[in-house]
Every structure is written in C-alpha cells, then in structure tokens.
GROMACS .gro file of N, CA and C in nm:
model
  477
    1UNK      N    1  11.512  10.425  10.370
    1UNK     CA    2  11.537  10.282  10.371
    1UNK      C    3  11.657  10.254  10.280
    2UNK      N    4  11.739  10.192  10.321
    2UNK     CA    5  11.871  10.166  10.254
    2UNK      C    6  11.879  10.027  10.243
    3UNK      N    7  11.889   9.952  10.118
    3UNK     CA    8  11.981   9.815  10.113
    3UNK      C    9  12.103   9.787  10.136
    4UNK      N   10  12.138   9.665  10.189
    4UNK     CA   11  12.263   9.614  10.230
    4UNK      C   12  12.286   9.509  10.203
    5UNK      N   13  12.370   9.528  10.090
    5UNK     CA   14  12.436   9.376   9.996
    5UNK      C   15  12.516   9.290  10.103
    6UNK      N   16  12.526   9.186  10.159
    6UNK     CA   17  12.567   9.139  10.255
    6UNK      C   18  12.601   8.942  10.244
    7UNK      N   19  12.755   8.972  10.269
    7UNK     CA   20  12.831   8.853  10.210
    7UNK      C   21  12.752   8.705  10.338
    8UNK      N   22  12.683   8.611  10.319
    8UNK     CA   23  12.635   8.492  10.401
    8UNK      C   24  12.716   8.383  10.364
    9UNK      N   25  12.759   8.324  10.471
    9UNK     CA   26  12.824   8.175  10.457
    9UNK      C   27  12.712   8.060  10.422
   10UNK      N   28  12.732   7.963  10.356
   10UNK     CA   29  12.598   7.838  10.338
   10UNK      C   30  12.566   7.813  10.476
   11UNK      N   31  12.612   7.768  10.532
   11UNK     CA   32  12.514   7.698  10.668
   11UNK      C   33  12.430   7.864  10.743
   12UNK      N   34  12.521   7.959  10.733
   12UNK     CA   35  12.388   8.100  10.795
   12UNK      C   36  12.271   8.092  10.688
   13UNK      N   37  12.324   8.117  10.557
   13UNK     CA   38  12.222   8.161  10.481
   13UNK      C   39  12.099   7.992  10.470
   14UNK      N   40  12.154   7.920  10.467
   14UNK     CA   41  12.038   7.794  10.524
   14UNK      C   42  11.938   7.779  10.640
   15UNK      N   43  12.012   7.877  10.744
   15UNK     CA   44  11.909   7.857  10.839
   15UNK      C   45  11.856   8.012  10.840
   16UNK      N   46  11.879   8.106  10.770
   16UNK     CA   47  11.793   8.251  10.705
   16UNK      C   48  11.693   8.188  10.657
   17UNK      N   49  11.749   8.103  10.528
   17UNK     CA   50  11.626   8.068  10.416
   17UNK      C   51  11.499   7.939  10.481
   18UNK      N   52  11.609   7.861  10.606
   18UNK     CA   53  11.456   7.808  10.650
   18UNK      C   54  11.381   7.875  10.746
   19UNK      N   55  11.382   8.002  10.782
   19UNK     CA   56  11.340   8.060  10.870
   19UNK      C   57  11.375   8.052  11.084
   20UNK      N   58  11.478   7.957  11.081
   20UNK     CA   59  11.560   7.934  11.163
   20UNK      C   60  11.640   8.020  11.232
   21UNK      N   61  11.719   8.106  11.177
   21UNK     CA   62  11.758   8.225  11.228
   21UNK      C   63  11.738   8.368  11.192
   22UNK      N   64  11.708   8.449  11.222
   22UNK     CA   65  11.640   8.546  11.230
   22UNK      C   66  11.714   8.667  11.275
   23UNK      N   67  11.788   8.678  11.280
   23UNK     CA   68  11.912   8.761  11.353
   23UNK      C   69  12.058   8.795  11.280
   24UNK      N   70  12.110   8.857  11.259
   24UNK     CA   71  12.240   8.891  11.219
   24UNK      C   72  12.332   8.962  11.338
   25UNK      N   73  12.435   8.912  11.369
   25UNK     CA   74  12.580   8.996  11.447
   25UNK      C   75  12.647   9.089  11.321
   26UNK      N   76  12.663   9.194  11.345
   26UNK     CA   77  12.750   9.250  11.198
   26UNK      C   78  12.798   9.371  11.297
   27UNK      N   79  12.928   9.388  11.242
   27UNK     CA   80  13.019   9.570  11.249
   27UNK      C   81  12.911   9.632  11.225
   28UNK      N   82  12.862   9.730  11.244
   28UNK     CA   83  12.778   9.863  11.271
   28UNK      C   84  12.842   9.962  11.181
   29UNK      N   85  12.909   9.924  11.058
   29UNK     CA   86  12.992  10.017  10.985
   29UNK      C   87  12.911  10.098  10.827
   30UNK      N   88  12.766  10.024  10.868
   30UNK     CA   89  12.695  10.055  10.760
   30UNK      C   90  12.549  10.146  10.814
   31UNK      N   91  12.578  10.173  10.953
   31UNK     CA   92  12.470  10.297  11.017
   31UNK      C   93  12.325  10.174  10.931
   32UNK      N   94  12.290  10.076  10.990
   32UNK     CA   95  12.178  10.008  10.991
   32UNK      C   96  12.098  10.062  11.068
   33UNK      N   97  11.948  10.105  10.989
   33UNK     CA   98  11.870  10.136  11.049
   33UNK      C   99  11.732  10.037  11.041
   34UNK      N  100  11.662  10.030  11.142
   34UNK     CA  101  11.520   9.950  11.121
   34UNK      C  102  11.471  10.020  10.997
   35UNK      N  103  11.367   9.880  10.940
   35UNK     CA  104  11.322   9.903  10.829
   35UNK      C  105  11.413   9.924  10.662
   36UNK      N  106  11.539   9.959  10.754
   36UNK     CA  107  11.662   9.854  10.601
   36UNK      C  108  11.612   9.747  10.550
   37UNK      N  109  11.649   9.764  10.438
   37UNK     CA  110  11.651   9.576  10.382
   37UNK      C  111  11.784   9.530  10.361
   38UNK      N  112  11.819   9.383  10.393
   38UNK     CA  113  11.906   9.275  10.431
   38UNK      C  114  11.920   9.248  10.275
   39UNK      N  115  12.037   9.250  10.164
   39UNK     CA  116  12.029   9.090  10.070
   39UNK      C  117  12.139   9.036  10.123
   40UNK      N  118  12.101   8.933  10.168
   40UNK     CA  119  12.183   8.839  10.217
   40UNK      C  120  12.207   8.723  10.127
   41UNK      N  121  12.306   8.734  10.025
   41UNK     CA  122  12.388   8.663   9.907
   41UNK      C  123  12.498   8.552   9.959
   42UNK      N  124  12.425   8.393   9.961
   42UNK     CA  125  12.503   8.304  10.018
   42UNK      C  126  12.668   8.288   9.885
   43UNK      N  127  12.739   8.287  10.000
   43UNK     CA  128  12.891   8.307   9.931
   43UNK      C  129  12.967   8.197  10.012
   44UNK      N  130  13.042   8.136   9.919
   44UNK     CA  131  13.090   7.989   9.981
   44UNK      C  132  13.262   8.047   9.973
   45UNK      N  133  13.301   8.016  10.121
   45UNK     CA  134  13.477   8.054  10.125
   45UNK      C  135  13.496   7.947  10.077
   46UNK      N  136  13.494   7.854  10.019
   46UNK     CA  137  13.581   7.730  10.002
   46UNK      C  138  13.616   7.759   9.889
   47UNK      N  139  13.521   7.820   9.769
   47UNK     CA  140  13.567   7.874   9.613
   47UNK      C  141  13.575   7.964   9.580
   48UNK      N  142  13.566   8.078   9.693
   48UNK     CA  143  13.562   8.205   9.721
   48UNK      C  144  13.483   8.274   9.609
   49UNK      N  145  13.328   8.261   9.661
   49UNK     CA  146  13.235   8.313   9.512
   49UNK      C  147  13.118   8.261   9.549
   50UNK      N  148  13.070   8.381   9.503
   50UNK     CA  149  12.916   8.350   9.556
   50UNK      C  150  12.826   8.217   9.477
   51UNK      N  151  12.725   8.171   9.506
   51UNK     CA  152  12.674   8.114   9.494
   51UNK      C  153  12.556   8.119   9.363
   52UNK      N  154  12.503   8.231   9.388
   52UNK     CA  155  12.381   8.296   9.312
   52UNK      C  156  12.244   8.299   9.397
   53UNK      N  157  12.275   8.286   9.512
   53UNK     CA  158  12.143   8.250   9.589
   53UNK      C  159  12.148   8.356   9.684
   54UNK      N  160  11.987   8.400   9.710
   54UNK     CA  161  11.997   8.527   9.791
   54UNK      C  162  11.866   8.566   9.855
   55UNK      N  163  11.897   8.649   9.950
   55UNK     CA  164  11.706   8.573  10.062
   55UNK      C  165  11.708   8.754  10.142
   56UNK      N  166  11.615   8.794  10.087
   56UNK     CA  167  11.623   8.964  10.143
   56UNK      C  168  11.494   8.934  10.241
   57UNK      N  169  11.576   9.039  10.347
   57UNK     CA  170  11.495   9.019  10.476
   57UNK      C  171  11.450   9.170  10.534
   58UNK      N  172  11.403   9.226  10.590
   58UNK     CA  173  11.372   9.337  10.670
   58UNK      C  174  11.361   9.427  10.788
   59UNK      N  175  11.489   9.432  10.834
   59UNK     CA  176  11.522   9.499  10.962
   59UNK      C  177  11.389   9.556  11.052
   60UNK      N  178  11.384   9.490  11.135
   60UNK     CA  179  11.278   9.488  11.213
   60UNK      C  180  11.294   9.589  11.410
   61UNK      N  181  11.434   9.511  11.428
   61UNK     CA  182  11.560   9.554  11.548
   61UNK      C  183  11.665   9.547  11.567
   62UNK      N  184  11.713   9.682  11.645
   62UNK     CA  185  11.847   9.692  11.641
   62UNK      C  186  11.900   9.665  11.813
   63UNK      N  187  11.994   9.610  11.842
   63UNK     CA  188  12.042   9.631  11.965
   63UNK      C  189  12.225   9.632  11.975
   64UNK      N  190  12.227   9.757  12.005
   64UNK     CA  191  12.364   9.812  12.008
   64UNK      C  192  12.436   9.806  12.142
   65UNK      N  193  12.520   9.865  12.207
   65UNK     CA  194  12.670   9.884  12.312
   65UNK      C  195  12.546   9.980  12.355
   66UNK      N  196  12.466  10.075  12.309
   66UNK     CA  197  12.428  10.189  12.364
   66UNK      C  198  12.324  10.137  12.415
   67UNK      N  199  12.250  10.047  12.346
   67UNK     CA  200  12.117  10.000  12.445
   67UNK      C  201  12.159   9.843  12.557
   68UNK      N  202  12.229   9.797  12.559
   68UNK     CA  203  12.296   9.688  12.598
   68UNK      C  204  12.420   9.681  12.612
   69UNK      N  205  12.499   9.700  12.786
   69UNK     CA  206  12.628   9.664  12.722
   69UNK      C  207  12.703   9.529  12.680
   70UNK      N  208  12.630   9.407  12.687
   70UNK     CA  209  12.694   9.329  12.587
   70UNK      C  210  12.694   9.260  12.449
   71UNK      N  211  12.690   9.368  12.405
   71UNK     CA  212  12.655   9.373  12.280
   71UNK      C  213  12.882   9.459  12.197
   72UNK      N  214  12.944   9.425  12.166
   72UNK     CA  215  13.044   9.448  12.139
   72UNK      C  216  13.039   9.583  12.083
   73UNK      N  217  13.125   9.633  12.112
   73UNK     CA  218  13.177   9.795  12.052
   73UNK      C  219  13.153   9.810  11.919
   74UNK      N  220  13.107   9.874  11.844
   74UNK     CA  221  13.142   9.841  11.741
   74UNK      C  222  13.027   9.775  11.629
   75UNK      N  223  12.959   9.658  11.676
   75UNK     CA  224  12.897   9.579  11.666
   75UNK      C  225  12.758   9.620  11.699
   76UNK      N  226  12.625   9.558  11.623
   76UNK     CA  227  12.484   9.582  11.598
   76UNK      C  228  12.414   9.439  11.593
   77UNK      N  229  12.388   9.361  11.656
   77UNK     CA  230  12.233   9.289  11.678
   77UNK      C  231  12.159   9.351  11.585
   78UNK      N  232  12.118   9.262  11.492
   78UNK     CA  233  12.023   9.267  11.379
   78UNK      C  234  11.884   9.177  11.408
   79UNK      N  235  11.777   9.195  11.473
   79UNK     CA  236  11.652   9.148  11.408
   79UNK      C  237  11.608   9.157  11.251
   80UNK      N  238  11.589   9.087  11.203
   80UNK     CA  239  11.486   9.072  11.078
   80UNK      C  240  11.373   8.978  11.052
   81UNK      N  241  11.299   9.026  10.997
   81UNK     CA  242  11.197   8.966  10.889
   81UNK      C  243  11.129   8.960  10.766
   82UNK      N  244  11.033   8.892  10.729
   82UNK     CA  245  10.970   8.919  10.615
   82UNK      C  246  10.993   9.082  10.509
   83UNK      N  247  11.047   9.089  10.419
   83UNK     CA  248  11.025   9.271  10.406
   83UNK      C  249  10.830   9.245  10.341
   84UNK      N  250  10.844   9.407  10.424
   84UNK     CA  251  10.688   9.406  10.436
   84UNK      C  252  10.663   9.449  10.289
   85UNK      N  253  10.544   9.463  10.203
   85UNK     CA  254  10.507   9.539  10.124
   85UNK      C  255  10.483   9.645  10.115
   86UNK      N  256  10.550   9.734   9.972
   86UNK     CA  257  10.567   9.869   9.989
   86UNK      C  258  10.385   9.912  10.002
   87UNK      N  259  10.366  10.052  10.088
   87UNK     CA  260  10.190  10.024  10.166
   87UNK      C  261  10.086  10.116  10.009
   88UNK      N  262  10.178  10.156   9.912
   88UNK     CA  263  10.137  10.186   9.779
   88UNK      C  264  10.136  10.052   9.706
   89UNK      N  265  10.184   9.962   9.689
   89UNK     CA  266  10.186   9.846   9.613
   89UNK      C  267  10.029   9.810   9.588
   90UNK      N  268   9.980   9.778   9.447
   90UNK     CA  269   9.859   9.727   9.429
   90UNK      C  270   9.876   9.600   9.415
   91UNK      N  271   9.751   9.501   9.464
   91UNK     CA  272   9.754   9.348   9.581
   91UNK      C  273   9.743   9.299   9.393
   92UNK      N  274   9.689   9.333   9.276
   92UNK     CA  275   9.701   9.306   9.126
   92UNK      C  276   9.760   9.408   9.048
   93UNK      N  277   9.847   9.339   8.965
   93UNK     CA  278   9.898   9.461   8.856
   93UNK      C  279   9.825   9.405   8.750
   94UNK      N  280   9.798   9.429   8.635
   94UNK     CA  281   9.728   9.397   8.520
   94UNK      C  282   9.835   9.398   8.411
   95UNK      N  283   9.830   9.327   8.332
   95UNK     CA  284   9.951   9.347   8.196
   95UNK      C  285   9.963   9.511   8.205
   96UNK      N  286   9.840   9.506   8.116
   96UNK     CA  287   9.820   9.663   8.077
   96UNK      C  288   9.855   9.766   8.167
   97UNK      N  289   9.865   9.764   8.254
   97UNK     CA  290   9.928   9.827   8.365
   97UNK      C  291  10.037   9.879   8.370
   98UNK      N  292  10.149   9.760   8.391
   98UNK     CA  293  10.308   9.727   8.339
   98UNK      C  294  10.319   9.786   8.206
   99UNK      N  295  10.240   9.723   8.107
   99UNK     CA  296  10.288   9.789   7.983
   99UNK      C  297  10.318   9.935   8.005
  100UNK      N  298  10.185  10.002   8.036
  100UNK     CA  299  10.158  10.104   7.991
  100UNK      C  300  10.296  10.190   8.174
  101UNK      N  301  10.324  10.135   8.247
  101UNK     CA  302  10.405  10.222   8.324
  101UNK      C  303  10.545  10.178   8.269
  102UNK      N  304  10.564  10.095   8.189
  102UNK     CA  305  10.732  10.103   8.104
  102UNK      C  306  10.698  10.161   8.015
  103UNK      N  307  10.599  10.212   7.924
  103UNK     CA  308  10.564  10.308   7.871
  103UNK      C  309  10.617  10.451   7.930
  104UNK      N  310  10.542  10.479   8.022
  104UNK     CA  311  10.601  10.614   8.089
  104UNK      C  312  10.791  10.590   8.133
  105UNK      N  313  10.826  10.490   8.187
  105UNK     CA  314  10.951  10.544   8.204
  105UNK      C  315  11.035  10.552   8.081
  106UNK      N  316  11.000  10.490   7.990
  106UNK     CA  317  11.043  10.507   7.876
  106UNK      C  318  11.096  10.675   7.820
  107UNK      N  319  10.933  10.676   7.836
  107UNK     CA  320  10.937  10.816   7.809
  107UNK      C  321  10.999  10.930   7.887
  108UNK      N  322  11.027  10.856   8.044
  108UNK     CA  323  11.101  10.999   8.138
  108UNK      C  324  11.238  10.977   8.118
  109UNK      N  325  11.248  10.837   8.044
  109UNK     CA  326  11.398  10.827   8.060
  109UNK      C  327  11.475  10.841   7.897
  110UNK      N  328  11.403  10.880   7.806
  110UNK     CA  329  11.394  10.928   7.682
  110UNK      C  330  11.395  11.155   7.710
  111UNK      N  331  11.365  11.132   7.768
  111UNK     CA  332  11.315  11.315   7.792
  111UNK      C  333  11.481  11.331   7.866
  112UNK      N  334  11.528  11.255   7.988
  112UNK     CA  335  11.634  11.291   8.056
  112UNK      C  336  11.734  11.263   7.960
  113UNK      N  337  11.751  11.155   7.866
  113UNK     CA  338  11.862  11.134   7.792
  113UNK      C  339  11.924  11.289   7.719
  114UNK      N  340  11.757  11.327   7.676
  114UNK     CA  341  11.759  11.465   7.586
  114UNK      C  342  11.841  11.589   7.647
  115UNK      N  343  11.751  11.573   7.738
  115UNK     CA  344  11.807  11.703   7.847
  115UNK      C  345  11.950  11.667   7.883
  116UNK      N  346  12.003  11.538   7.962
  116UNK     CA  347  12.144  11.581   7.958
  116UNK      C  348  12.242  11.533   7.821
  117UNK      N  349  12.195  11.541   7.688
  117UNK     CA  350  12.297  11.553   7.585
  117UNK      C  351  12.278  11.714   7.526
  118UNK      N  352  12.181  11.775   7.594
  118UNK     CA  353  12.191  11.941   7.545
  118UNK      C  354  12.305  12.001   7.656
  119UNK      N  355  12.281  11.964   7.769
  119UNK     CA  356  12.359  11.968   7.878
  119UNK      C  357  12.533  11.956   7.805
  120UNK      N  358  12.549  11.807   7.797
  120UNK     CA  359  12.729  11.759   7.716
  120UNK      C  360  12.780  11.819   7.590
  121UNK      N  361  12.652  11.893   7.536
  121UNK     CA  362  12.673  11.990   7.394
  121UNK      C  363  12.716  12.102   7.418
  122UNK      N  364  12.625  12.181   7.570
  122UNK     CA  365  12.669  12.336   7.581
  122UNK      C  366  12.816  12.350   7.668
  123UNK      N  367  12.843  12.179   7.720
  123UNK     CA  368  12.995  12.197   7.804
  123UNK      C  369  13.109  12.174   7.654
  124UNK      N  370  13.072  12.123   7.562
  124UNK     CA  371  13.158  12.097   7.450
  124UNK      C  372  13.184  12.240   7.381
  125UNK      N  373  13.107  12.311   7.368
  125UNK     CA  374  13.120  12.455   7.296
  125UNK      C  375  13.207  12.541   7.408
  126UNK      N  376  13.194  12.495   7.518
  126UNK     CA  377  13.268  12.604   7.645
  126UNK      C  378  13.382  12.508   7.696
  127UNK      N  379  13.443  12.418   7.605
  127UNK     CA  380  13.592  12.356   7.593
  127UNK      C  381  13.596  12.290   7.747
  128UNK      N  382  13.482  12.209   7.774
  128UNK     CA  383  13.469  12.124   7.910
  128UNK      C  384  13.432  11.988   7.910
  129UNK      N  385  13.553  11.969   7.866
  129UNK     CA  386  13.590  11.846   7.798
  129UNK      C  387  13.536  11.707   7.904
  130UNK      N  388  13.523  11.706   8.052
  130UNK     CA  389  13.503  11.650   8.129
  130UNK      C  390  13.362  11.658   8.181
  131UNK      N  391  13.334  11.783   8.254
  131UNK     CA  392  13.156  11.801   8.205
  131UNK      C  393  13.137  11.756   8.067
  132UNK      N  394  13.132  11.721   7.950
  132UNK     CA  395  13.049  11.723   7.835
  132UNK      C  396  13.107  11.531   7.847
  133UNK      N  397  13.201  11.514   7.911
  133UNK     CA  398  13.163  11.340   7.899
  133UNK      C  399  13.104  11.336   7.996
  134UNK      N  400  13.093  11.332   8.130
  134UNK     CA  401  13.021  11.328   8.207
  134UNK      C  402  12.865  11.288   8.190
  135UNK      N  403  12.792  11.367   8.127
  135UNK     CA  404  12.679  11.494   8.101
  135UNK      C  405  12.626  11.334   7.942
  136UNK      N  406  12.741  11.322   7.872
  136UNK     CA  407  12.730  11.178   7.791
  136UNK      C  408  12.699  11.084   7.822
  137UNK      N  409  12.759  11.045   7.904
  137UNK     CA  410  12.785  10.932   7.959
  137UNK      C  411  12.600  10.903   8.027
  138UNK      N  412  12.579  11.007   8.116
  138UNK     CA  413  12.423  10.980   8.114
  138UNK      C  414  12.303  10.969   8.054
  139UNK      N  415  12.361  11.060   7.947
  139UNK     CA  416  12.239  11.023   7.802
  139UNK      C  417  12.230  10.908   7.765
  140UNK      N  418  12.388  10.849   7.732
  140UNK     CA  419  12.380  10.745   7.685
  140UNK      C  420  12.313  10.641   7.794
  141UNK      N  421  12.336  10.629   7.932
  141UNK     CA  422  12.261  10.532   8.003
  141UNK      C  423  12.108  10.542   7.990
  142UNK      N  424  12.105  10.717   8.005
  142UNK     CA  425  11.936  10.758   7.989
  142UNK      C  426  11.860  10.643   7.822
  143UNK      N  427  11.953  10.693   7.794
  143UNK     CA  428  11.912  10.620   7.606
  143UNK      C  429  11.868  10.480   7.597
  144UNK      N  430  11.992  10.411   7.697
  144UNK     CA  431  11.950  10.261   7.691
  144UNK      C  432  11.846  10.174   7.787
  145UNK      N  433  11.787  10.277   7.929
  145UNK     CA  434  11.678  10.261   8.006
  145UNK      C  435  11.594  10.256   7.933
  146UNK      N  436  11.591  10.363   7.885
  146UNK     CA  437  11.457  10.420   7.797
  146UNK      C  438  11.436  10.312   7.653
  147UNK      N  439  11.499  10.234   7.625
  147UNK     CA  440  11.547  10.119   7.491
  147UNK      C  441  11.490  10.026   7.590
  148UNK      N  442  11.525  10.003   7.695
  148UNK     CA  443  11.523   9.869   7.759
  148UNK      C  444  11.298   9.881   7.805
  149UNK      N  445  11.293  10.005   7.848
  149UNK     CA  446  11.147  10.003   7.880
  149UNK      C  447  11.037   9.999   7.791
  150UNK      N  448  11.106  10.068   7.695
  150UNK     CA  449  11.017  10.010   7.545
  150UNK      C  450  11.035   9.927   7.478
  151UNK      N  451  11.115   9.820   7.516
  151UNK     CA  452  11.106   9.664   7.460
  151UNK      C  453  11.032   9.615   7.574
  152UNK      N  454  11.043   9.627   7.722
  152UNK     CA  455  10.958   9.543   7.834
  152UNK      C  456  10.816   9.616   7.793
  153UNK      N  457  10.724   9.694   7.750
  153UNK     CA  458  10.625   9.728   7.771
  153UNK      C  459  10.570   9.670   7.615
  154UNK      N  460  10.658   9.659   7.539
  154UNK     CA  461  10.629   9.561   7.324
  154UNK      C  462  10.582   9.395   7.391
  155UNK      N  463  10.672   9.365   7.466
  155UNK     CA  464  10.733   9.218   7.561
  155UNK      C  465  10.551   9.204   7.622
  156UNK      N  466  10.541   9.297   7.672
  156UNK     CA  467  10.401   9.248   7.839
  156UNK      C  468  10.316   9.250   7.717
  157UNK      N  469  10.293   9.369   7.606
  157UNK     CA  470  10.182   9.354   7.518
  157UNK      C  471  10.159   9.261   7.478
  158UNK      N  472  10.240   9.174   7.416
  158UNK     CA  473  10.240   9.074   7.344
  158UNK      C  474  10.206   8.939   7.415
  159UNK      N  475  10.225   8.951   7.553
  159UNK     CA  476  10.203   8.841   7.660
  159UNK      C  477  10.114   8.764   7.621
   0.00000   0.00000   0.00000
C-alpha cells in the first residue's frame, strides 16, 4: 500500500470532503494501485499554496486505456473511499497502552541510534569520511525519535 500526496483544487476537494465526488482523473505516473491511500491536500492556484486542509481516501478502483478504451493514454480513473481500518487495529487503545508502545519505540529507536553510531565510528577509523556521515546522520535522527517517544509516552502518563 503506497500513499499519494496529491495537489486538490477547493471546489474538487469540497465535493471529496462532502462526499459528492468519489472519483479522481489523474496521469497514471504514480503506478496507483487499489487499496493505495489518496491525501488529497486542498491547494488554492490563486495564492499558489496550500491551504492546510486534507481528506485521505482509499483506492477502491482502477479503470485504465487497458480495461476501457476511453479512458486516455496515459491516464487512470480513480475510485475511492472511506480508508478502511488497518484489520490489526484494536476498536480501544488504553493510555497505558500508548504509553507503554512509545515506550518500546523509544527503546528500538534508542538501540538503532547505537548501532548505527558504532557503524559512523568504524567508517571514521577506515578514513570514510562519507559512510561515517551518512551512518551519523541516522543516529542522530535515531536519537531524536527515540527523545521524541519518551516524552509522548512521560505526556500519555501524565494524561
């Protein structure tokens, strides 16, 4: 399943968000498959800039040149709807729940930081100057996930 950030004019994305249209025309340049998800981010040409408003939908059907020929070259007929719920999703999460699973990523993303700054250490001793930023550069993101999940799981406790 792949997302697709996808630029909407106000009057489409109005009749998306009232449930009015249901369909997208788009270039076929992004290999859309059913069961994609749509964000469809209303963007106004008049100030050229999005809006902040955005309505994700769930590829449901496709109809192409290959199943129809009038359907344009090129071009994909989009059905969508509702995106369904992932079929693992529990119907309640509990605080404690949340806490305790930003707890764990905390911790996987505290363990990966580790692992790739041993990683940017052993390219620094073998004069690989590009591997060892590289190899940084992810610790350091690893570092600040792992910062960010153990303040959201301090955050839900305290709820």
């Amino acid at each position: 399943m792949t997302r697709h950030e996808l630029k909407t004019w106000p009057k489409y994305f109005a009749a998306v968000r009232s449930g009015q249209k249901r369909f997208e025309i788009r270039r076929n340049d992004r290999d859309f498959k059913v069961g994609d998800i749509l964000v469809l981010s209303e963007f106004d040409p008049e100030t050229d800039s999005y809006t902040g408003q955005a309505e994700e939908r769930q590829v449901t059907f496709l109809l192409s040149e290959e199943d129809y020929g009038g359907v344009i070259h090129g071009f994909v007929a989009i059905g969508f709807g509702e995106v369904a719920p992932h079929p693992d999703a529990a119907a309640e999460v509990t605080a404690e729940q949340l806490a305790t699973w930003h707890e764990t990523a905390a911790s996987n993303a505290a363990l990966r930081a580790q692992e790739a700054r041993k990683v940017s250490e052993s390219y620094a001793a073998s004069n690989m100057g590009v591997a060892r930023d590289r190899h940084g550069a992810v610790a350091d993101l690893a570092e600040a996930e792992a910062g960010f999940h153990a303040a959201a799981a301090r955050i839900v406790r305290k709820g």
